[in-house]
Amino acid sequence: MSTLTAVPVRTARWSATHPWRAIGAWFAFVALAVALAMLVPTRSTTDTDYGIGDSGRAHAMLADAGIDAPLTESVLITARSGALDPAQATQAAAELTHRMIRAPGVASVAPVEWSADRSAALVTVILDKGTDDAAPLRAQTAATGTQFPGLAINQAGDLTLDDGIFDRVGEDLRTAELISVPMTLLLMLLAFGALIAAGVPVLLAGTSVAATMGLAAPISHLVPAEPTVNSVIVLIGMAVGVDYSLFYLKREREERAKGARTLDAVEIAAATSGHAILVSGGAVIASMAGLYVVGAATFTSLATGAIVVVAVAVLGSLTVLPALLVKLGRFVDRPRIPLLWRLNARIGRGGISRRLLAPVLRHPRMSLVASLVATIALAFPAVGMSLHSANLTTLPADIPQVATFSRIVSAFPSQGTTAVVVARITSADQPGIEAALRRLTTDAVATGSFTDLGHDPITVSADRTVTKLTVAIPFEEQDSRTRVAIDSLRESLAPKALGATGAEYAVGGSAAASLDFADRQGTRMPWVIGFVLCLTGLMMIAAFRSLPLALVSAALNLLSIGVAFGVLRLVFQDGHVESALGFTSPGFLIDWVPLFVLTILVGLSMDYHVFVLSRVREYAASGLSAPDAVRHGISDTAGVVTSAAAVMVSVFAIFATLSMLEMKMMGVGLAVAILLDASIIRLVMLPAILVLLGDRAWGRLVPREAESAQRAAERVPELVVAGPPQSAGVAH
């Protein structure tokens, strides 16, 4: 027995013979993890964590010198209707300034600023370092608005924007949780036709997610938590937790239906499905580990959250699940839902899939060519993907703070896109540096790619070693002209002004940081793809001892990735079906989403890929011909694969309905790709390839490694349906 088979079998045997200990230990672990979240505060990512390239160096120099931009809140004053009365707006600004200067956490209030057409006034409040509560400031804004009912006085800034976004992310997450759990339970009822059997996968997935969210708090002190990491934990945890339970429970019920005792059925499930869970869990973890190659805070945080929830789900599947199945015994099929139970019995195991497979097995070459044409056509649009970081245009416009800030940027362009040039020098020639930066400002504005900031653009550190120049760019961050402006600043304007001064300098700002992130991702994406495919390929070789199978798996994963990227480009970059999904296309994809979708997709698709191949290999090891092994193996697994894919697609589809565009992109890309992956790729392409490869697909089969598999296959060589428990899904 190989190590990969021995581990789940020995673990299941111990859990099955000590069920109450295993069940008690699992729930004690979950309770302890949840308690940790209450006791340990979560450490979130900061701007410093996101520093990359030239913009990262600029931010580090500013932070070291203590002149990084302070947090600010902006209050926009406009007329509720008609033209703005300047005198009334001036009075309101004075009253607001008087109130704000006395509010806690306020360092100063800048003089009122007027828009070019005098239709709006802006009061900027500079906050003390360490201020993290905007509530007192919002109270002063609201009081001023009450005092001047004819004016619209609205606030948006660093703190309030974050508050609005985090509140919306929290609402979205709660919505996903509230919908995903009952949706998953419904799908499990359809799959099993019995309430307890349906509840076991949901219980394992839910407790895995809860435990991981608890563990995420202490882990965040090693790897700072990105704001969306909890959403990802729910997304991945529900998908893999349910999948692993499905694999295990389906096989255990099948073996019991063939006459095995519960303990023996659990052991056979551990040797077969448990082995598949261990391999597929390792594949998901290996895939997610590829994100560490990028070396960015976003990917590091999301990868860590996903890896932990998968590891927890695998642990639960191999420990508490066998214990639960032994204690439940045949009661796992109670209480039955009569209609669903009869429907499962009537459909039988693999009935639909065998009819779909028949033409594929008769004409494997034609089927392979036709499916390749379809998937390549869907993947082709990925060639034109455009990436950019999330910005104001990607945030939900119905968040009040976002709507206010959009109006501020429209009325006051200097509040929009900017770039900073940071120069550091150790000599006493700071005045020379400042003069050079002022010349740079003049030259930059003369190019037409920059505009005057509207106030003094120079800031000097207290020790006069670091000088910061801020220049305004009159284009949105995602505009191609913004890249041209920043490139000219880096390649010609800054070197011309500062090259002879001996100063160390860098160009930064949010727009520059976005470009640096996109460049880093573009450079390292081939490495990530290569890392993920190579590592998962090595795992396939270790699990199946077959190089052809590893190469086939890599090729199919590449096709799935291409389909996901092509769909993302068509839907979100080109704006197809944006009205149906409730968003406005920003004209680009949020930069971290495609790479994250890639790793999730490869990992999750390996779940049922390994499960299917394991069963086909069992029949090949028993001596069946390649077409017969493929037909029997895929018929056996079609129900559970359909159910697993249905759970994934439904959970991802829920995320596609959320308001945050990142979640929407991730949900759509994964839902469509998993749907096509579980149908065209796994039901057409994979069987066709396996038939064409024949015995070459499996390398050298070692009989003792397939001993338990052979016993199962020999008992039902003709796949005669023995009764309802053999069915694991409604649609096969």
XYZ file of C-alpha atoms in Angstrom:
732
model
C 0.000 0.000 0.000
C 1.481 3.372 -1.028
C 1.946 6.198 1.473
C -0.779 8.281 -0.196
C -3.216 5.413 0.352
C -1.914 4.341 3.757
C -2.397 7.751 5.399
C -6.170 8.081 4.782
C -6.758 4.374 5.533
C -4.931 4.424 8.871
C -6.507 7.734 9.841
C -9.989 6.491 8.924
C -9.429 3.227 10.782
C -8.486 5.055 13.990
C -11.399 7.517 13.663
C -13.837 4.731 12.874
C -12.764 2.689 15.921
C -12.668 5.753 18.205
C -15.582 7.773 16.764
C -16.481 9.868 19.804
C -12.872 10.888 20.326
C -12.547 11.922 16.682
C -15.850 13.838 16.683
C -15.092 15.519 20.015
C -11.570 16.480 18.932
C -12.869 18.042 15.698
C -15.505 20.202 17.325
C -13.076 21.171 20.120
C -10.628 22.274 17.411
C -13.315 24.355 15.672
C -14.412 25.948 18.974
C -10.801 26.790 19.904
C -10.172 28.323 16.484
C -13.310 30.481 16.702
C -12.291 31.579 20.206
C -8.906 32.677 18.863
C -10.653 35.112 16.498
C -12.358 36.721 19.492
C -9.160 36.948 21.539
C -6.613 37.904 18.869
C -7.119 41.074 16.795
C -6.664 40.703 13.046
C -3.731 42.558 11.517
C -4.745 44.027 8.161
C -2.494 44.947 5.257
C -1.195 48.521 5.077
C 0.005 50.662 2.183
C 3.598 49.665 2.983
C 2.763 45.988 2.429
C 1.729 46.696 -1.162
C 4.976 48.431 -2.167
C 6.429 47.087 -5.436
C 9.098 48.400 -7.778
C 9.838 52.103 -8.217
C 6.592 53.187 -6.546
C 7.415 50.947 -3.569
C 10.817 52.639 -3.197
C 9.158 56.066 -3.342
C 6.675 55.107 -0.629
C 9.449 53.637 1.558
C 11.523 56.830 1.290
C 8.511 58.943 2.280
C 7.668 56.648 5.189
C 11.267 56.677 6.469
C 11.340 60.486 6.279
C 7.975 60.851 8.000
C 6.410 62.831 5.168
C 4.126 60.189 3.728
C 0.801 61.779 2.883
C -1.407 62.227 5.965
C -4.913 60.828 5.985
C -7.484 63.382 4.878
C -11.246 63.786 4.741
C -12.868 66.012 2.106
C -16.221 67.740 2.472
C -17.958 68.778 -0.746
C -20.374 71.709 -0.659
C -22.817 72.059 -3.571
C -26.324 73.410 -4.124
C -29.228 71.056 -3.548
C -30.866 72.594 -6.612
C -30.001 75.357 -9.040
C -26.798 77.392 -8.880
C -24.576 77.479 -5.798
C -24.806 80.677 -3.723
C -21.114 81.585 -3.086
C -21.907 83.628 0.023
C -23.910 80.820 1.616
C -21.249 78.248 0.656
C -18.557 80.457 2.208
C -20.532 80.682 5.448
C -21.036 76.913 5.481
C -17.319 76.316 4.857
C -16.408 78.671 7.715
C -18.852 76.958 10.078
C -17.579 73.533 9.037
C -13.955 74.606 9.537
C -14.818 75.955 12.995
C -16.457 72.652 13.939
C -13.815 70.378 12.412
C -10.799 72.058 13.997
C -12.210 71.159 17.413
C -13.013 67.547 16.500
C -10.773 64.796 17.910
C -8.105 63.482 15.546
C -7.949 66.620 13.360
C -4.511 68.168 12.758
C -5.603 71.095 10.583
C -8.188 72.266 8.068
C -7.084 73.615 4.692
C -8.566 76.862 3.293
C -11.725 76.391 1.260
C -11.070 75.488 -2.383
C -13.422 76.414 -5.263
C -14.036 74.495 -8.457
C -13.169 76.169 -11.756
C -16.814 77.054 -12.508
C -17.572 78.049 -8.860
C -20.270 75.336 -8.692
C -18.671 73.548 -5.745
C -16.540 74.271 -2.695
C -14.199 71.822 -0.990
C -12.983 71.747 2.597
C -10.059 69.368 3.207
C -9.476 68.110 6.749
C -5.971 66.813 7.571
C -5.957 64.142 10.276
C -3.490 63.357 13.025
C -1.380 60.233 12.587
C -3.087 57.253 14.139
C -6.608 58.599 13.678
C -8.871 55.730 12.643
C -12.385 56.872 13.568
C -14.281 59.134 11.192
C -17.503 59.164 13.241
C -16.766 62.497 15.046
C -16.007 64.134 11.700
C -19.144 62.798 10.084
C -21.131 64.192 13.006
C -19.739 67.686 12.368
C -20.510 67.413 8.652
C -24.085 66.328 9.407
C -24.552 69.187 11.918
C -23.345 71.733 9.366
C -25.687 70.264 6.759
C -28.622 70.663 9.161
C -27.640 74.292 9.706
C -27.592 74.983 5.943
C -30.557 73.022 4.515
C -30.239 74.643 1.077
C -26.805 73.084 0.563
C -25.714 69.504 -0.080
C -22.785 68.887 2.276
C -21.236 65.428 1.855
C -18.044 63.869 3.178
C -15.640 61.340 1.664
C -12.000 60.588 2.334
C -9.463 58.018 3.440
C -11.374 56.843 6.506
C -14.935 57.189 5.274
C -14.192 55.520 1.926
C -12.623 52.582 3.750
C -15.612 52.429 6.100
C -18.040 52.375 3.180
C -16.085 49.704 1.309
C -15.600 47.483 4.362
C -19.280 47.782 5.259
C -20.237 46.720 1.745
C -17.740 43.837 1.747
C -19.241 42.706 5.069
C -22.770 42.908 3.638
C -21.697 40.949 0.568
C -20.023 38.303 2.698
C -23.096 37.911 4.898
C -25.262 37.631 1.794
C -22.990 34.960 0.346
C -23.054 33.005 3.603
C -26.836 33.266 3.978
C -27.462 32.082 0.415
C -24.637 29.567 -0.051
C -25.456 27.351 2.941
C -29.157 26.709 2.111
C -28.301 26.498 -1.609
C -25.657 23.874 -0.903
C -28.032 21.962 1.390
C -30.675 21.950 -1.352
C -28.174 20.578 -3.878
C -27.132 17.888 -1.423
C -30.788 16.937 -0.932
C -31.106 16.602 -4.688
C -27.932 14.518 -4.774
C -28.725 12.115 -1.942
C -32.490 12.236 -1.405
C -31.929 11.959 2.363
C -31.675 14.740 4.931
C -28.769 13.454 7.056
C -26.658 12.528 4.033
C -27.280 16.023 2.655
C -26.376 17.690 5.950
C -23.036 15.935 6.510
C -21.153 17.698 3.622
C -22.625 21.084 4.609
C -21.613 20.473 8.236
C -18.029 19.644 7.289
C -17.740 22.619 4.923
C -19.295 25.041 7.409
C -17.098 23.958 10.318
C -13.993 24.078 8.084
C -14.806 27.661 7.102
C -15.514 28.662 10.718
C -12.253 27.123 11.956
C -10.232 28.812 9.208
C -11.724 32.232 9.901
C -10.741 31.747 13.522
C -7.201 30.708 12.629
C -6.912 33.637 10.209
C -6.648 36.118 13.107
C -3.368 34.812 14.609
C -2.019 33.959 11.142
C -2.549 37.599 10.104
C 0.296 38.584 12.443
C 2.602 36.563 10.195
C 0.841 37.299 6.888
C -1.258 40.518 7.061
C -4.880 39.938 6.040
C -6.134 41.478 2.798
C -9.719 42.859 3.093
C -11.216 40.232 0.765
C -9.542 37.194 2.369
C -12.654 36.153 4.343
C -14.721 36.124 1.154
C -12.145 33.842 -0.436
C -12.164 31.525 2.603
C -15.951 31.144 2.276
C -15.709 30.676 -1.490
C -13.030 27.989 -1.379
C -14.056 26.381 1.907
C -17.642 25.681 0.882
C -16.532 24.299 -2.484
C -13.812 21.899 -1.299
C -15.507 20.955 1.987
C -18.623 19.769 0.187
C -16.618 18.113 -2.597
C -14.495 16.023 -0.259
C -17.516 14.880 1.739
C -19.302 13.977 -1.479
C -16.408 11.836 -2.675
C -16.165 9.980 0.608
C -19.853 9.628 1.384
C -20.734 8.521 -2.131
C -18.199 5.689 -2.075
C -19.150 4.584 1.460
C -22.852 4.371 0.514
C -21.982 2.495 -2.660
C -19.949 -0.112 -0.782
C -22.703 -0.572 1.816
C -25.207 -1.087 -1.004
C -22.986 -3.907 -2.277
C -23.222 -5.641 1.092
C -20.168 -4.380 2.971
C -20.365 -3.684 6.696
C -20.219 0.003 7.631
C -16.670 -0.277 8.991
C -15.473 -2.089 5.858
C -17.283 0.409 3.623
C -15.548 3.292 5.399
C -12.159 1.603 4.978
C -12.730 1.045 1.241
C -13.857 4.677 0.891
C -10.684 5.771 2.683
C -8.475 3.685 0.359
C -10.143 5.076 -2.756
C -11.927 8.387 -2.186
C -9.689 9.241 0.776
C -6.667 8.798 -1.475
C -8.307 11.067 -4.086
C -9.045 13.694 -1.400
C -5.429 13.681 -0.219
C -4.097 14.056 -3.766
C -6.626 16.680 -4.846
C -6.167 18.646 -1.599
C -2.440 18.617 -2.198
C -3.056 19.787 -5.767
C -5.187 22.711 -4.577
C -2.537 23.707 -2.029
C 0.231 23.380 -4.625
C -1.768 25.485 -7.053
C -2.448 28.214 -4.500
C 1.217 28.200 -3.448
C 2.012 29.464 -6.929
C 0.705 32.871 -5.867
C 3.681 33.270 -3.538
C 5.849 33.491 -6.661
C 4.345 36.922 -7.434
C 5.556 38.326 -4.106
C 2.664 40.772 -3.615
C 0.706 41.328 -0.394
C -2.676 40.667 -2.034
C -1.669 37.285 -3.431
C 0.243 36.242 -0.321
C -2.771 36.906 1.915
C -5.340 35.262 -0.370
C -3.115 32.240 -1.001
C -2.567 31.759 2.729
C -6.301 31.898 3.485
C -7.117 29.440 0.700
C -4.341 27.010 1.659
C -5.404 26.944 5.306
C -9.097 26.320 4.535
C -8.228 23.501 2.116
C -5.879 21.895 4.655
C -8.593 22.124 7.326
C -11.191 20.604 4.970
C -8.847 17.721 4.100
C -8.174 17.128 7.800
C -11.899 17.023 8.555
C -12.603 14.689 5.637
C -10.000 12.182 6.779
C -10.830 12.306 10.514
C -14.274 13.413 11.613
C -16.076 12.244 8.455
C -15.249 8.524 8.895
C -16.226 8.814 12.561
C -19.583 10.375 11.675
C -20.291 7.722 9.051
C -19.551 4.889 11.483
C -21.785 6.368 14.186
C -24.587 7.081 11.719
C -24.331 3.747 9.889
C -27.376 3.181 7.709
C -29.138 6.078 9.414
C -27.127 8.368 7.118
C -29.847 7.588 4.549
C -32.599 8.866 6.848
C -34.969 10.587 6.795
C -35.583 10.066 3.106
C -37.301 12.647 0.927
C -39.691 10.313 -0.929
C -39.854 12.112 -4.263
C -36.106 12.757 -4.452
C -35.243 9.251 -3.267
C -37.427 7.670 -5.976
C -36.028 10.051 -8.588
C -32.465 9.004 -7.700
C -33.478 5.342 -7.898
C -35.186 5.817 -11.272
C -32.247 7.616 -12.855
C -29.749 5.090 -11.540
C -26.015 5.363 -11.505
C -24.494 7.000 -14.554
C -27.478 6.463 -16.821
C -27.327 9.828 -18.523
C -23.524 9.939 -18.627
C -23.363 6.533 -20.370
C -25.609 7.843 -23.132
C -23.438 10.960 -23.469
C -20.250 8.906 -23.443
C -21.373 6.462 -26.117
C -20.619 8.686 -29.149
C -17.369 9.910 -27.539
C -16.129 6.340 -27.096
C -17.207 5.396 -30.629
C -15.572 8.435 -32.250
C -12.832 9.655 -29.867
C -10.818 11.571 -32.487
C -13.827 13.464 -33.827
C -15.040 14.217 -30.299
C -11.617 15.489 -29.252
C -11.303 17.782 -32.282
C -14.826 19.206 -31.869
C -14.329 19.903 -28.140
C -10.924 21.476 -28.792
C -12.438 23.855 -31.345
C -15.178 24.897 -28.904
C -12.858 25.512 -25.949
C -10.190 27.307 -27.994
C -12.876 29.610 -29.436
C -13.923 30.547 -25.893
C -10.309 30.982 -24.787
C -9.195 33.122 -27.755
C -10.493 36.485 -26.410
C -8.060 36.129 -23.488
C -5.340 37.371 -25.838
C -6.691 40.931 -25.485
C -6.954 41.085 -21.682
C -6.182 44.484 -20.127
C -5.319 44.630 -16.422
C -5.484 47.493 -13.939
C -5.813 47.828 -10.206
C -9.172 48.471 -8.567
C -10.003 52.165 -8.381
C -12.938 54.525 -8.074
C -14.547 53.241 -11.282
C -14.637 49.649 -10.003
C -16.381 50.477 -6.720
C -20.185 50.258 -6.434
C -21.554 53.702 -7.264
C -24.382 53.271 -4.743
C -21.948 53.483 -1.812
C -22.579 57.109 -0.656
C -18.902 57.838 -0.003
C -17.949 56.572 -3.474
C -20.599 58.753 -5.124
C -19.361 61.785 -3.158
C -15.707 61.166 -3.997
C -16.576 60.747 -7.680
C -18.190 64.201 -7.630
C -15.128 65.625 -5.854
C -12.749 64.228 -8.483
C -15.001 65.553 -11.261
C -15.131 69.064 -9.822
C -11.522 69.159 -8.567
C -9.167 67.295 -10.955
C -6.220 67.790 -8.587
C -7.995 65.425 -6.178
C -7.876 62.689 -8.800
C -4.866 61.019 -10.426
C -1.491 62.227 -9.196
C 2.123 61.098 -9.282
C 4.891 61.884 -6.809
C 8.617 62.309 -7.384
C 10.630 61.635 -4.240
C 14.279 62.706 -4.036
C 16.668 61.879 -1.200
C 20.110 63.421 -0.762
C 22.614 63.317 2.080
C 24.457 66.520 1.188
C 23.419 70.003 2.247
C 22.165 70.928 -1.251
C 18.459 70.589 -0.476
C 17.631 73.989 -2.031
C 19.183 72.747 -5.295
C 16.953 69.666 -5.229
C 13.862 71.806 -4.616
C 14.781 74.098 -7.510
C 15.302 71.088 -9.790
C 11.891 69.696 -8.837
C 10.204 73.037 -9.572
C 11.810 73.029 -13.021
C 10.576 69.484 -13.444
C 7.030 70.702 -12.654
C 7.240 73.373 -15.347
C 8.575 70.906 -17.910
C 5.921 68.323 -16.994
C 2.989 70.747 -17.358
C 4.423 71.870 -20.712
C 4.072 68.313 -22.097
C 0.274 68.430 -21.713
C 0.295 65.169 -19.757
C 0.272 66.971 -16.383
C -1.592 69.914 -14.850
C -0.879 72.395 -12.077
C -1.738 70.981 -8.663
C -3.411 74.189 -7.486
C -1.182 74.601 -4.441
C 2.488 74.289 -3.517
C 3.541 70.857 -4.813
C 6.738 70.603 -2.734
C 7.021 68.949 0.700
C 10.336 68.671 2.569
C 11.137 66.321 5.452
C 12.056 67.705 8.881
C 15.733 66.746 8.443
C 15.663 68.259 4.922
C 17.055 65.105 3.297
C 13.898 64.033 1.459
C 11.835 66.217 -0.881
C 8.511 65.236 -2.414
C 6.980 66.728 -5.556
C 3.323 66.046 -6.379
C 2.058 66.498 -9.930
C -1.532 66.123 -11.141
C -2.415 63.967 -14.169
C -5.646 65.059 -15.940
C -6.653 61.512 -16.899
C -8.249 58.611 -15.063
C -5.847 56.025 -13.683
C -6.853 53.368 -16.215
C -6.460 55.733 -19.182
C -3.573 54.684 -21.438
C -2.380 58.305 -21.386
C -1.679 57.955 -17.659
C 0.905 55.252 -18.391
C 2.453 57.503 -21.038
C 2.656 60.345 -18.498
C 4.269 58.206 -15.784
C 6.678 56.600 -18.245
C 7.765 60.049 -19.440
C 8.217 61.136 -15.818
C 10.409 58.116 -15.098
C 12.339 57.910 -18.350
C 12.948 61.546 -19.303
C 11.589 64.304 -17.043
C 12.948 63.056 -13.689
C 16.366 61.951 -15.038
C 16.761 65.294 -16.850
C 15.956 67.311 -13.723
C 17.664 65.170 -11.091
C 20.273 63.116 -12.929
C 23.125 65.537 -12.276
C 22.224 66.269 -8.627
C 23.453 62.968 -7.201
C 20.113 62.453 -5.474
C 18.400 59.075 -5.127
C 14.927 59.416 -6.600
C 11.831 57.383 -7.428
C 8.415 58.001 -8.982
C 5.379 56.770 -7.052
C 1.734 57.439 -6.277
C -1.326 55.211 -6.667
C -1.323 55.266 -10.485
C 2.381 54.396 -10.624
C 1.851 51.644 -8.035
C -0.924 50.148 -10.174
C 1.333 50.090 -13.220
C 4.169 48.528 -11.222
C 1.818 45.831 -9.914
C 0.542 45.068 -13.430
C 4.107 44.902 -14.751
C 5.166 42.593 -11.912
C 2.185 40.351 -12.532
C 2.755 40.293 -16.299
C 6.403 39.358 -15.778
C 5.721 36.639 -13.239
C 2.478 35.144 -14.618
C 4.342 32.694 -16.908
C 6.389 31.614 -13.887
C 3.240 31.140 -11.809
C 1.569 29.100 -14.546
C 4.710 27.005 -14.984
C 5.060 26.515 -11.218
C 1.438 25.462 -10.794
C 1.410 23.092 -13.756
C 4.762 21.534 -12.874
C 3.900 21.031 -9.206
C 0.443 19.597 -9.908
C 1.998 17.463 -12.654
C 4.545 16.058 -10.200
C 1.697 15.252 -7.823
C -0.124 13.421 -10.613
C 3.029 11.413 -11.348
C 3.385 10.567 -7.657
C -0.282 9.558 -7.409
C -0.649 7.637 -10.694
C 2.966 6.907 -11.767
C 2.180 8.087 -15.282
C 3.960 10.858 -17.198
C 1.366 10.863 -20.057
C -1.405 11.405 -17.508
C 0.481 14.319 -15.928
C 0.977 15.936 -19.341
C -2.692 15.453 -20.244
C -3.754 16.996 -16.923
C -1.512 20.020 -17.557
C -2.921 20.506 -21.066
C -6.538 20.274 -19.865
C -5.789 22.751 -17.068
C -4.336 25.190 -19.602
C -7.536 24.954 -21.650
C -9.654 25.619 -18.542
C -7.495 28.643 -17.699
C -7.880 29.982 -21.227
C -11.678 29.613 -21.080
C -11.831 31.443 -17.735
C -9.685 34.312 -19.037
C -11.640 34.531 -22.286
C -14.973 34.725 -20.451
C -13.621 37.369 -18.049
C -12.454 39.517 -20.955
C -15.767 39.219 -22.853
C -17.977 39.922 -19.829
C -16.083 42.517 -17.808
C -13.597 44.199 -20.126
C -15.849 44.313 -23.191
C -19.014 44.788 -21.106
C -21.205 42.012 -22.494
C -24.225 41.223 -20.251
C -23.241 44.020 -17.850
C -26.881 45.054 -17.441
C -27.891 41.497 -16.518
C -25.142 41.277 -13.896
C -25.670 44.808 -12.597
C -22.326 46.504 -13.225
C -20.707 49.048 -15.506
C -17.616 47.839 -17.330
C -14.451 49.733 -16.349
C -12.828 48.630 -19.604
C -10.277 46.406 -17.859
C -9.962 43.450 -15.502
C -8.934 44.073 -11.902
C -5.297 43.059 -11.957
C -5.188 40.371 -9.259
C -8.366 38.539 -10.308
C -7.157 36.552 -13.387
C -4.118 35.147 -11.629
C -6.141 34.235 -8.559
C -8.872 32.646 -10.704
C -6.143 30.645 -12.465
C -4.845 29.083 -9.267
C -8.311 28.416 -7.810
C -9.518 26.864 -11.056
C -6.549 24.542 -11.426
C -6.837 23.500 -7.796
C -10.585 22.905 -7.728
C -10.801 21.216 -11.112
C -8.139 18.787 -9.898
C -10.637 17.695 -7.215
C -12.906 15.775 -9.523
C -10.164 15.192 -12.111
C -8.282 13.055 -9.569
C -11.516 11.430 -8.432
C -12.478 10.430 -11.984
C -9.000 9.188 -12.898
C -8.767 7.171 -9.685
C -11.938 5.264 -10.544
C -10.961 4.722 -14.199
C -7.572 3.463 -13.021
C -9.291 0.996 -10.674
C -11.054 -0.601 -13.622
C -7.917 -0.508 -15.775
C -6.057 -2.290 -12.943
C -8.761 -4.968 -12.861
C -7.971 -5.858 -16.477
C -10.697 -4.029 -18.413
C -9.875 -2.561 -21.830
C -9.338 1.196 -22.097
C -12.832 1.971 -23.506
C -14.532 -0.248 -20.908
C -12.471 1.201 -18.033
C -13.315 4.724 -19.183
C -17.007 3.915 -19.608
C -17.358 2.249 -16.218
C -15.135 4.708 -14.368
C -16.832 7.816 -15.672
C -20.301 6.308 -15.252
C -19.456 5.517 -11.620
C -18.212 9.032 -10.884
C -20.546 11.086 -13.066
C -23.113 11.626 -10.327
C -20.681 12.857 -7.701
C -18.794 15.005 -10.236
C -22.074 16.561 -11.378
C -23.069 17.248 -7.779
C -19.622 18.629 -6.895
C -19.583 20.882 -9.956
C -23.156 22.025 -9.207
C -22.092 23.081 -5.704
C -19.064 24.961 -7.032
C -21.008 26.672 -9.801
C -23.839 27.665 -7.452
C -21.470 29.110 -4.827
C -19.495 30.990 -7.470
C -22.718 32.220 -9.084
C -23.736 33.710 -5.721
C -20.504 35.710 -5.710
C -21.309 36.882 -9.240
C -24.415 38.613 -7.841
C -22.513 40.590 -5.179
C -21.863 44.306 -5.595
C -18.049 44.376 -5.296
C -16.640 44.007 -8.805
C -13.701 41.836 -7.672
C -16.105 39.263 -6.260
C -18.309 39.507 -9.349
C -15.356 38.869 -11.669
C -14.115 35.965 -9.591
C -17.590 34.420 -9.404
C -18.361 34.658 -13.127
C -14.941 33.456 -14.266
C -14.958 30.439 -11.966
C -18.630 29.507 -12.444
C -18.392 29.422 -16.246
C -14.989 27.738 -16.301
C -15.987 25.016 -13.790
C -19.230 24.382 -15.697
C -17.391 23.873 -18.980
C -14.569 22.014 -17.267
C -16.948 19.506 -15.655
C -18.888 18.986 -18.887
C -16.938 19.441 -22.123
C -13.446 18.856 -20.761
C -14.126 16.015 -18.295
C -17.003 14.260 -20.137
C -15.742 14.644 -23.713
C -12.055 15.553 -23.964
C -10.713 13.466 -21.071
C -12.519 10.225 -22.078
C -11.515 10.695 -25.711
C -7.857 11.192 -24.760
C -7.847 8.218 -22.389
C -9.316 5.950 -25.063
C -6.796 7.150 -27.652
C -3.896 6.647 -25.233
C -5.124 3.213 -24.164
C -2.860 1.388 -21.712
C -0.131 3.994 -22.247
C -2.132 6.397 -20.042
C -1.455 4.386 -16.900
C 2.216 3.576 -17.083
C 3.012 0.532 -14.932
C 0.091 -0.534 -12.731
C 1.200 -2.208 -9.522
C -1.463 -4.777 -8.504
C -1.138 -4.349 -4.740
C -1.777 -0.602 -5.036
C -5.114 -1.306 -6.658
C -6.065 -4.251 -4.453
C -9.027 -2.586 -2.740
C -10.092 -1.046 -6.029
C -10.059 -4.425 -7.744
C -12.227 -5.955 -5.046
C -14.838 -3.241 -5.593
C -14.713 -3.536 -9.385
C -14.910 -7.314 -9.393
C -18.094 -7.284 -7.317
C -20.021 -5.342 -9.976
C -18.320 -5.901 -13.356
C -21.459 -5.073 -15.263
C -22.385 -2.016 -13.151
C -25.818 -3.421 -12.325
C -27.807 -0.858 -10.330
C -28.533 -2.340 -6.918
C -30.803 0.352 -5.510
C -31.141 3.973 -4.494
C -27.984 4.283 -2.353
C -25.832 3.662 -5.422
C -26.947 6.929 -6.924
C -25.022 10.008 -5.850
C -26.641 12.660 -7.942
C -29.850 13.616 -9.687
C -28.205 14.518 -12.985
C -25.509 12.132 -14.133
